[in-house]
Coordinates of C-alpha atoms and ligand atoms in Angstrom, one line a residue:
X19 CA -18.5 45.2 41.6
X20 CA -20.4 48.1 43.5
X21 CA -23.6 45.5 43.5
X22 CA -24.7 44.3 46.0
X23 CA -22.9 40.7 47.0
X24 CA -26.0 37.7 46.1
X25 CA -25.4 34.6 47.6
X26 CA -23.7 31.7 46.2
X27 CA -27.0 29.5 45.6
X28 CA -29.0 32.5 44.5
X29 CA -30.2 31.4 41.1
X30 CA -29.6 35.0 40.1
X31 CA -25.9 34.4 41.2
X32 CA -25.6 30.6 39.8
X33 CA -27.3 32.1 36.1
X34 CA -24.9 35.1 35.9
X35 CA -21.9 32.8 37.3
X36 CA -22.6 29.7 34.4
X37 CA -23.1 32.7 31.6
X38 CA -19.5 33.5 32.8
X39 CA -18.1 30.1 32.2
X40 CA -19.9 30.1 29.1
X41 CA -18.2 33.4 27.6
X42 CA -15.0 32.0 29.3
X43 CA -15.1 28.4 27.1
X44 CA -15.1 31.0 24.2
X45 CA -12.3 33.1 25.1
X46 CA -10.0 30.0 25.7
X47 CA -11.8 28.1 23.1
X48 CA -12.8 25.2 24.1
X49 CA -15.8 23.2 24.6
X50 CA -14.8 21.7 28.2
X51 CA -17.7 21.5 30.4
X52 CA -15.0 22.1 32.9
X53 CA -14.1 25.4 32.6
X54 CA -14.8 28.4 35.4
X55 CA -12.8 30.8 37.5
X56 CA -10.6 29.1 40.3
X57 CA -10.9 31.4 43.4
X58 CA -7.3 33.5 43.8
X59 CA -4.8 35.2 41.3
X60 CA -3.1 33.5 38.5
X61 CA -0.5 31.6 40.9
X62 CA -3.5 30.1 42.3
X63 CA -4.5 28.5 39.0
X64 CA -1.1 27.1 38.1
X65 CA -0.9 25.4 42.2
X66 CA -4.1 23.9 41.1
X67 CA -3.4 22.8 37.9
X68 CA 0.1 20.9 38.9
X69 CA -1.1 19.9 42.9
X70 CA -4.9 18.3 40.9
X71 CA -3.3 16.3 37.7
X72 CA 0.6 15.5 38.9
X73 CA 1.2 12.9 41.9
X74 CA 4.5 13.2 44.0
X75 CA 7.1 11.3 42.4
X76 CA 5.6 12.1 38.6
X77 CA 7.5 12.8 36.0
X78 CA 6.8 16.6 34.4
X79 CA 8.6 18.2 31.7
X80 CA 8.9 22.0 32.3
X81 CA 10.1 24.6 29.1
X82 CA 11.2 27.4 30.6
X83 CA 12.0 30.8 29.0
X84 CA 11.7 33.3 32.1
X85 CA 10.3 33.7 35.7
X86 CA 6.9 32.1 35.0
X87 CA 8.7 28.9 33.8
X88 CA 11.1 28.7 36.7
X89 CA 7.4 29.3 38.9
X90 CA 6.1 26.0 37.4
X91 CA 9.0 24.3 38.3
X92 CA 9.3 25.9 41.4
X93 CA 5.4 25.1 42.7
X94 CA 5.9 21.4 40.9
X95 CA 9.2 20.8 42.8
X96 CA 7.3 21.8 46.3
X97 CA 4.6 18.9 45.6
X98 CA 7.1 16.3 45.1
X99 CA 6.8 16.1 41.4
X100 CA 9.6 15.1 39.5
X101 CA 10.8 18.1 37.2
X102 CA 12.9 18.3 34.2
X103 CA 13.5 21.4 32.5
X104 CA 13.9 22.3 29.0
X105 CA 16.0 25.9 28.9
X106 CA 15.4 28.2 26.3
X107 CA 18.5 30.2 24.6
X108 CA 18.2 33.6 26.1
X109 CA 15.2 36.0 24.7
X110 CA 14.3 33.1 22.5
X111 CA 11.1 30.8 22.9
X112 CA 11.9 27.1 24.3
X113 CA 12.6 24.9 21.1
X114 CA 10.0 22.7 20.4
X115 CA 12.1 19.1 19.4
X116 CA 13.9 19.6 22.0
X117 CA 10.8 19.1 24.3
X118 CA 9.3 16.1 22.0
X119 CA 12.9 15.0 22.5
X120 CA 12.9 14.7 25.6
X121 CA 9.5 13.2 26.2
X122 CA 9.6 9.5 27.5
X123 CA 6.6 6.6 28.2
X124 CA 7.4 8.0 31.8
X125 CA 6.4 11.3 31.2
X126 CA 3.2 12.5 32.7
X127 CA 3.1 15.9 31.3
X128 CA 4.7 18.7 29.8
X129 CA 3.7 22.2 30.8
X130 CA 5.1 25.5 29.1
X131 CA 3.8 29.2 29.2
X132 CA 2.2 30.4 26.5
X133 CA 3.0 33.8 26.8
X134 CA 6.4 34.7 28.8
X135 CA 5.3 38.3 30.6
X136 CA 9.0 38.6 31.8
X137 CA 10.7 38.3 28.2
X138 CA 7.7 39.2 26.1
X139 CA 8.2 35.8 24.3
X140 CA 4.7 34.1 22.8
X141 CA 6.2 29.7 22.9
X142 CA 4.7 28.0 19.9
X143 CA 2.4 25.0 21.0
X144 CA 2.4 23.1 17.5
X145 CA 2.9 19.5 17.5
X146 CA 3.3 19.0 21.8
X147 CA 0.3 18.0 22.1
X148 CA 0.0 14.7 20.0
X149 CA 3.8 13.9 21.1
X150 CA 2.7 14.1 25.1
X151 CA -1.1 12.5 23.9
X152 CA 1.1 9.0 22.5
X153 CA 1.9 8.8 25.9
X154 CA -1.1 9.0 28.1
X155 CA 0.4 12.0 29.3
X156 CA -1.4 15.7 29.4
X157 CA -0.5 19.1 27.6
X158 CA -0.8 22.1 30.6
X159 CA -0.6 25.7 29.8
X160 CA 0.2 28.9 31.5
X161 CA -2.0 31.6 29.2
X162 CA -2.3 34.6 32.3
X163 CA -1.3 36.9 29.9
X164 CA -2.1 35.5 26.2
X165 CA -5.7 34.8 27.1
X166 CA -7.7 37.8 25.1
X167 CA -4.2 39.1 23.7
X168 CA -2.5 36.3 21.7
X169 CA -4.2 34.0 19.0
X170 CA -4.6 30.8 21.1
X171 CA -6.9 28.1 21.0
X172 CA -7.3 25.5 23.5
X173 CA -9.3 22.5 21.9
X174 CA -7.4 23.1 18.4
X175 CA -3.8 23.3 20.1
X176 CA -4.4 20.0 22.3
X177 CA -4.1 21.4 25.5
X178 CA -5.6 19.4 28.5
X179 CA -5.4 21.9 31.0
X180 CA -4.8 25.4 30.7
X181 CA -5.5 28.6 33.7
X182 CA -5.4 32.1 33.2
X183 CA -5.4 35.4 34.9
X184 CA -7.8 38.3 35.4
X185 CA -6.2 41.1 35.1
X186 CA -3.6 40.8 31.8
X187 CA -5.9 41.4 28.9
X188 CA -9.2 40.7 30.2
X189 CA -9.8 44.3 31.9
X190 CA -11.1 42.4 35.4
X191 CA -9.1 43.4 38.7
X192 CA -6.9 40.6 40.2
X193 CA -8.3 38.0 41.9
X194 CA -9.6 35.0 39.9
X195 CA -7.8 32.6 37.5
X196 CA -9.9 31.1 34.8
X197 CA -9.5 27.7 34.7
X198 CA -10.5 24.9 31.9
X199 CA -9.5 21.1 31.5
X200 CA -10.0 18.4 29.1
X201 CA -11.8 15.0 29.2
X202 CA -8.6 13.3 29.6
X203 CA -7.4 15.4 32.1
X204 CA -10.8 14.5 34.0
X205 CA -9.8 11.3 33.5
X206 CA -6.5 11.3 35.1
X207 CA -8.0 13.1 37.8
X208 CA -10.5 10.2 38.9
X209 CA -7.3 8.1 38.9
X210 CA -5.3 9.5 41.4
X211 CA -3.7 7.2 44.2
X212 CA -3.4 10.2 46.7
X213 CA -5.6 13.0 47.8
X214 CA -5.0 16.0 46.5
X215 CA -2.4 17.8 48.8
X216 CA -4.3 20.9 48.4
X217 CA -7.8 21.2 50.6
X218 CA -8.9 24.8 48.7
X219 CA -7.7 23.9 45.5
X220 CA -9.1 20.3 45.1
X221 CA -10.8 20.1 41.6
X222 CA -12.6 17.0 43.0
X223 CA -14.7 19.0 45.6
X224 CA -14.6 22.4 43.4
X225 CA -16.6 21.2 40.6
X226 CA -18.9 19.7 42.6
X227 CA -19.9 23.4 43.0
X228 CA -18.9 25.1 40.1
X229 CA -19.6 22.1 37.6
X230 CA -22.6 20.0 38.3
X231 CA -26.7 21.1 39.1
X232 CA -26.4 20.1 42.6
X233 CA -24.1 23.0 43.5
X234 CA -22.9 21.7 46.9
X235 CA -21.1 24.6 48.5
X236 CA -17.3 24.0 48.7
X237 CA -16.0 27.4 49.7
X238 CA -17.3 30.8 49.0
X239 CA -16.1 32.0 45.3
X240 CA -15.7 36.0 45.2
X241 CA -19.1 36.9 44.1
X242 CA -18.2 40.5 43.4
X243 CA -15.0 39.5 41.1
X244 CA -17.1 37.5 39.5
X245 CA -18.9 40.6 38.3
X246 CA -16.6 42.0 36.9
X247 CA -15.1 39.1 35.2
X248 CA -18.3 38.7 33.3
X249 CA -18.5 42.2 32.8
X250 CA -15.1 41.8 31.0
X251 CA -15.5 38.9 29.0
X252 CA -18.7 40.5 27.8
X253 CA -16.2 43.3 26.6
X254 CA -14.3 40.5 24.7
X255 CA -16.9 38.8 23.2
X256 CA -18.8 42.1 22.0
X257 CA -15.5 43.2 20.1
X258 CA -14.6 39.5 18.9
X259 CA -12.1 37.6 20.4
X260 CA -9.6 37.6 16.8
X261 CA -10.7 41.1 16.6
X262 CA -9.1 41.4 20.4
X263 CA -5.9 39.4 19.6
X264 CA -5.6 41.8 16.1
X265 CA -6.0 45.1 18.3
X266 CA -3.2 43.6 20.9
X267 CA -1.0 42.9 17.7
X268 CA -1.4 46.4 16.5
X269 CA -0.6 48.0 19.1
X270 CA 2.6 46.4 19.4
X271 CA 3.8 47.0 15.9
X272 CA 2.4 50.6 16.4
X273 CA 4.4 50.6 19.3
X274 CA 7.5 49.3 18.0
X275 CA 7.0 51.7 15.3
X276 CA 7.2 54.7 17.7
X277 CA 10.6 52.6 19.8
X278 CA 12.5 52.3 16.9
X279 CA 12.2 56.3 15.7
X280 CA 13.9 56.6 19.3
X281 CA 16.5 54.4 18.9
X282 CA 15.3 51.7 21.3
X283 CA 15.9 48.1 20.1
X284 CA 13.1 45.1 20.7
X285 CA 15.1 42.4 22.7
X286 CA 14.6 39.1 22.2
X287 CA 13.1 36.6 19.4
X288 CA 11.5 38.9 16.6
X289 CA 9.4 35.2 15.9
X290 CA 8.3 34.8 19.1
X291 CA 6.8 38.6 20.0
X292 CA 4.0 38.2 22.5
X293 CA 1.9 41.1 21.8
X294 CA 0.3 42.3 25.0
X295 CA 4.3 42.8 26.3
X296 CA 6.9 44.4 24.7
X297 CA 10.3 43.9 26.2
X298 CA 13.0 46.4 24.9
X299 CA 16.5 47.2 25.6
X300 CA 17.0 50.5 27.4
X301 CA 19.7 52.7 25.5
X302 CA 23.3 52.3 27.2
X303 CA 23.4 56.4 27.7
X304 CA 20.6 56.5 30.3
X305 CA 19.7 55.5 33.9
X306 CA 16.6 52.5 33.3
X307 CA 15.8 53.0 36.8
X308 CA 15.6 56.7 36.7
X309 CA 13.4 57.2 33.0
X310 CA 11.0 54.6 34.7
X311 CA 10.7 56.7 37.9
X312 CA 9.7 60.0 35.7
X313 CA 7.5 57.8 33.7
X314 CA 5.5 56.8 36.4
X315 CA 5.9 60.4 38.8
X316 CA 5.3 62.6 35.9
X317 CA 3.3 60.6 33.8
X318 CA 1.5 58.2 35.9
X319 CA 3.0 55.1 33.4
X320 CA 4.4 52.5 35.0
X321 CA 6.8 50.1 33.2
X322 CA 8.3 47.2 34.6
X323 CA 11.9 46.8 34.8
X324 CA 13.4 43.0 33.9
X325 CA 13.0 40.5 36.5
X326 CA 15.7 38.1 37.7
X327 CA 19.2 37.9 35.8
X328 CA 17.6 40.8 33.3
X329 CA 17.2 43.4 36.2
X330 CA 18.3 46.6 34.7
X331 CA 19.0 45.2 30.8
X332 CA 15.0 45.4 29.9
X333 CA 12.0 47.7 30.4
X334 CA 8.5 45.9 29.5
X335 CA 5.6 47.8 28.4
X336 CA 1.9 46.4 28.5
X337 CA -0.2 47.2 26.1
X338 CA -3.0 44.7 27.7
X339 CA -6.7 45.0 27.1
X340 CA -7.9 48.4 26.6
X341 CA -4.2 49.4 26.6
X342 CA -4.3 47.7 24.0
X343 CA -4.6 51.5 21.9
X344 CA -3.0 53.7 19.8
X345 CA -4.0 56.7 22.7
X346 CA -1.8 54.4 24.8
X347 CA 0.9 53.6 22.7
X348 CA 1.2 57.6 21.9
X349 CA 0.9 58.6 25.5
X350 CA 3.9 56.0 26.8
X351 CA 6.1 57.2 23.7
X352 CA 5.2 61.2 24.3
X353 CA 6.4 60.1 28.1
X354 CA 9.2 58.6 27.3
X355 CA 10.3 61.3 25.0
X356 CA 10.1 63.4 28.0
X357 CA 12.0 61.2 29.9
X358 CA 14.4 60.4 28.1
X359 CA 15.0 64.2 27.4
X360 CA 15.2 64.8 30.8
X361 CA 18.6 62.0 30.9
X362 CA 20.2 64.1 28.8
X363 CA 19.3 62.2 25.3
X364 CA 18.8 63.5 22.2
X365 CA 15.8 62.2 20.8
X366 CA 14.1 62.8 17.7
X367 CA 9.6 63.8 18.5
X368 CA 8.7 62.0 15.0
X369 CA 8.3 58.8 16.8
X370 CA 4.4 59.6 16.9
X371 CA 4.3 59.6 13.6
X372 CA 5.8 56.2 12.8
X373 CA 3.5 54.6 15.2
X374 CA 0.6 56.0 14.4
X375 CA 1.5 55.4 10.3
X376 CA 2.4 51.5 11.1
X377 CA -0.9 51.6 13.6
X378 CA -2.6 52.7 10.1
X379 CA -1.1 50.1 7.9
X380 CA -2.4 47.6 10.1
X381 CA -6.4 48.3 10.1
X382 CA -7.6 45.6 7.7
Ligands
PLP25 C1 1.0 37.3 36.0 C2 1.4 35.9 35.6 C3 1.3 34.8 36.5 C4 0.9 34.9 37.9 O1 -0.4 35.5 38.0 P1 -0.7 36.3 39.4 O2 -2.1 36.8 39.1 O3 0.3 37.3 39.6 O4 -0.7 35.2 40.5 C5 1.6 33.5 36.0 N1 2.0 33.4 34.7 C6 2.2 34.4 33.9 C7 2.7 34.1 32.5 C8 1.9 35.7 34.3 O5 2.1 36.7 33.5

């Protein structure tokens, strides 16, 4: 990111940028020709995704099994769409009949996350798709934090559009959301009665940059970002992308492993574990707040508390891209044995060992 900044229309820049979309078709699988990084954070590629393919007045089914869900429905709601939400049972993934069910010849599309960062829940995908696709409707998908961490495969699971986030599992600062959508999305897109309400996040004028050989300049993409999001999808594609998603998977069991030798309890749908975030219950006998605090003081780890109605009742560790280790995984447990210690719990120090033996029964 430390090199210089080229221009936009340097062909330097435009070779290095279209070798980016091309390493990002094969970390979200797909063959879209649409398929680059939308300029902001992840929030930016979900207000593109619904404000682009969804009209005011549409009708859009939302699954929602934490904060990210109730975001979709938040951002949708804003542009006038017409929302219904399908409620998970709590710490479970959203049922998928009950979506199909509630599919009509109205519906315009259904949109779900794949991976759940403030629940640690991984939704299954199987069968939406073709439900939503007798329709005419599209299949949208939140994968910020699955994308590199979680098997997923865009063409294979049906999805139209899908976005993504830089700085989960990809190693890449925050900044940029890689974005991909389908033929039939296109489709809908060329169909719309009204303008995009969005002038920065208008697909129409974007790709007219990012997706043709005329390159017209739409707005200025964050050259330097874009550095190092090749540099980090390079990363991905030099280990393998299932090689990536097995690592992330290890490291949770290893980590789980070490949880379980202290007592601490997984929360939530033992099915449905998305493996770049563990959520865990923190033991009744000490202060969440305060083992987080010496975690991150003493330790320099930061885990995130629960959001919403589970402030309190959760801590969620990452174990997201290079974290994605069994150094990590023994560095948060040897903390949190110090932590914990420090509230006055008696905990047993052979929690190492059981992670680091389940990290070893693992390796294939
Ligand atoms: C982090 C996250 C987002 C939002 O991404 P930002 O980069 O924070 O805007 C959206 N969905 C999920 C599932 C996330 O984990």
């Amino acid at each position: 990111m430390a090199q210089p900044t080229l221009g936009h229309l340097d062909p330097l820049f435009i070779e290095y940028a279209e070798e980016t979309n091309q390493l990002l078709r094969e970390v979200f699988q797909t063959q879209n020709v649409a398929t680059f990084p939308v300029s902001g954070t992840g929030s930016a590629g979900m207000e593109t995704m619904l404000s682009n393919f969804l009209e005011p007045r549409e009708e859009l089914i939302v699954g929602v099994c934490g904060v990210f869900g109730e975001r979709i429905v938040d951002a949708a709601t804003r542009l006038g769409v017409s929302v219904t939400r399908v409620d998970a049972a709590p710490g479970d993934a959203v049922d998928v009949a009950s979506i199909i069910d509630s599919i009509t010849p109205s519906t315009a599309a259904v949109a779900l996350v794949h991976g759940e960062t403030s629940v640690g829940i991984a939704q299954p995908l199987e069968g939406i798709a073709e439900a939503i696709h007798d329709h005419g409707g599209l299949f949208m998908v939140d994968c910020v934090t699955s994308l590199g961490g979680h098997p997923l495969a865009v063409d294979e699971a049906g999805i139209d559009v899908a976005f993504s986030g830089t700085q989960k599992c990809l190693n890449v600062p925050p900044g940029l959301s890689p974005f991909t959508f389908s033929e039939r999305a296109s489709e809908r897109l060329e169909r719309r009665r009204h303008a995009v309400p969005s002038w920065c996040f208008d697909l129409q004028a974007v790709r007219r940059y990012w997706g043709s050989g005329t390159r017209l300049y739409h707005h200025t993409p964050p050259i330097n970002l874009i550095y190092a999001l090749n540099a980090g999808l390079s990363t991905v594609h030099a280990e393998g992308l299932t090689n990536c998603w097995d690592r992330h998977g290890r490291a949770q069991a290893a980590l789980l492993a070490g949880l379980e030798g202290l007592g601490i309890e997984p929360f939530g749908a033992a099915e449905h574990r998305l493996f770049p975030l563990t959520a865990v219950v923190p033991p009744d006998e000490v202060d969440e707040a305060a083992v987080r605090r010496e975690l991150l003081e003493v330790s320099g780890i930061e885990v995130s508390g629960g959001l919403g109605g589970l402030a309190g009742r959760l801590w969620r560790i990452g174990t997201m891209g290079t974290g994605a280790s069994l150094d990590s995984v023994c560095r948060v447990l040897t903390a949190l044995v110090q932590a914990l210690r420090s509230q006055g719990m008696d905990v047993d120090a052979g929690a190492m060992d059981r992670a680091v033996e389940r990290w070893e029964e693992e390796a294939w």
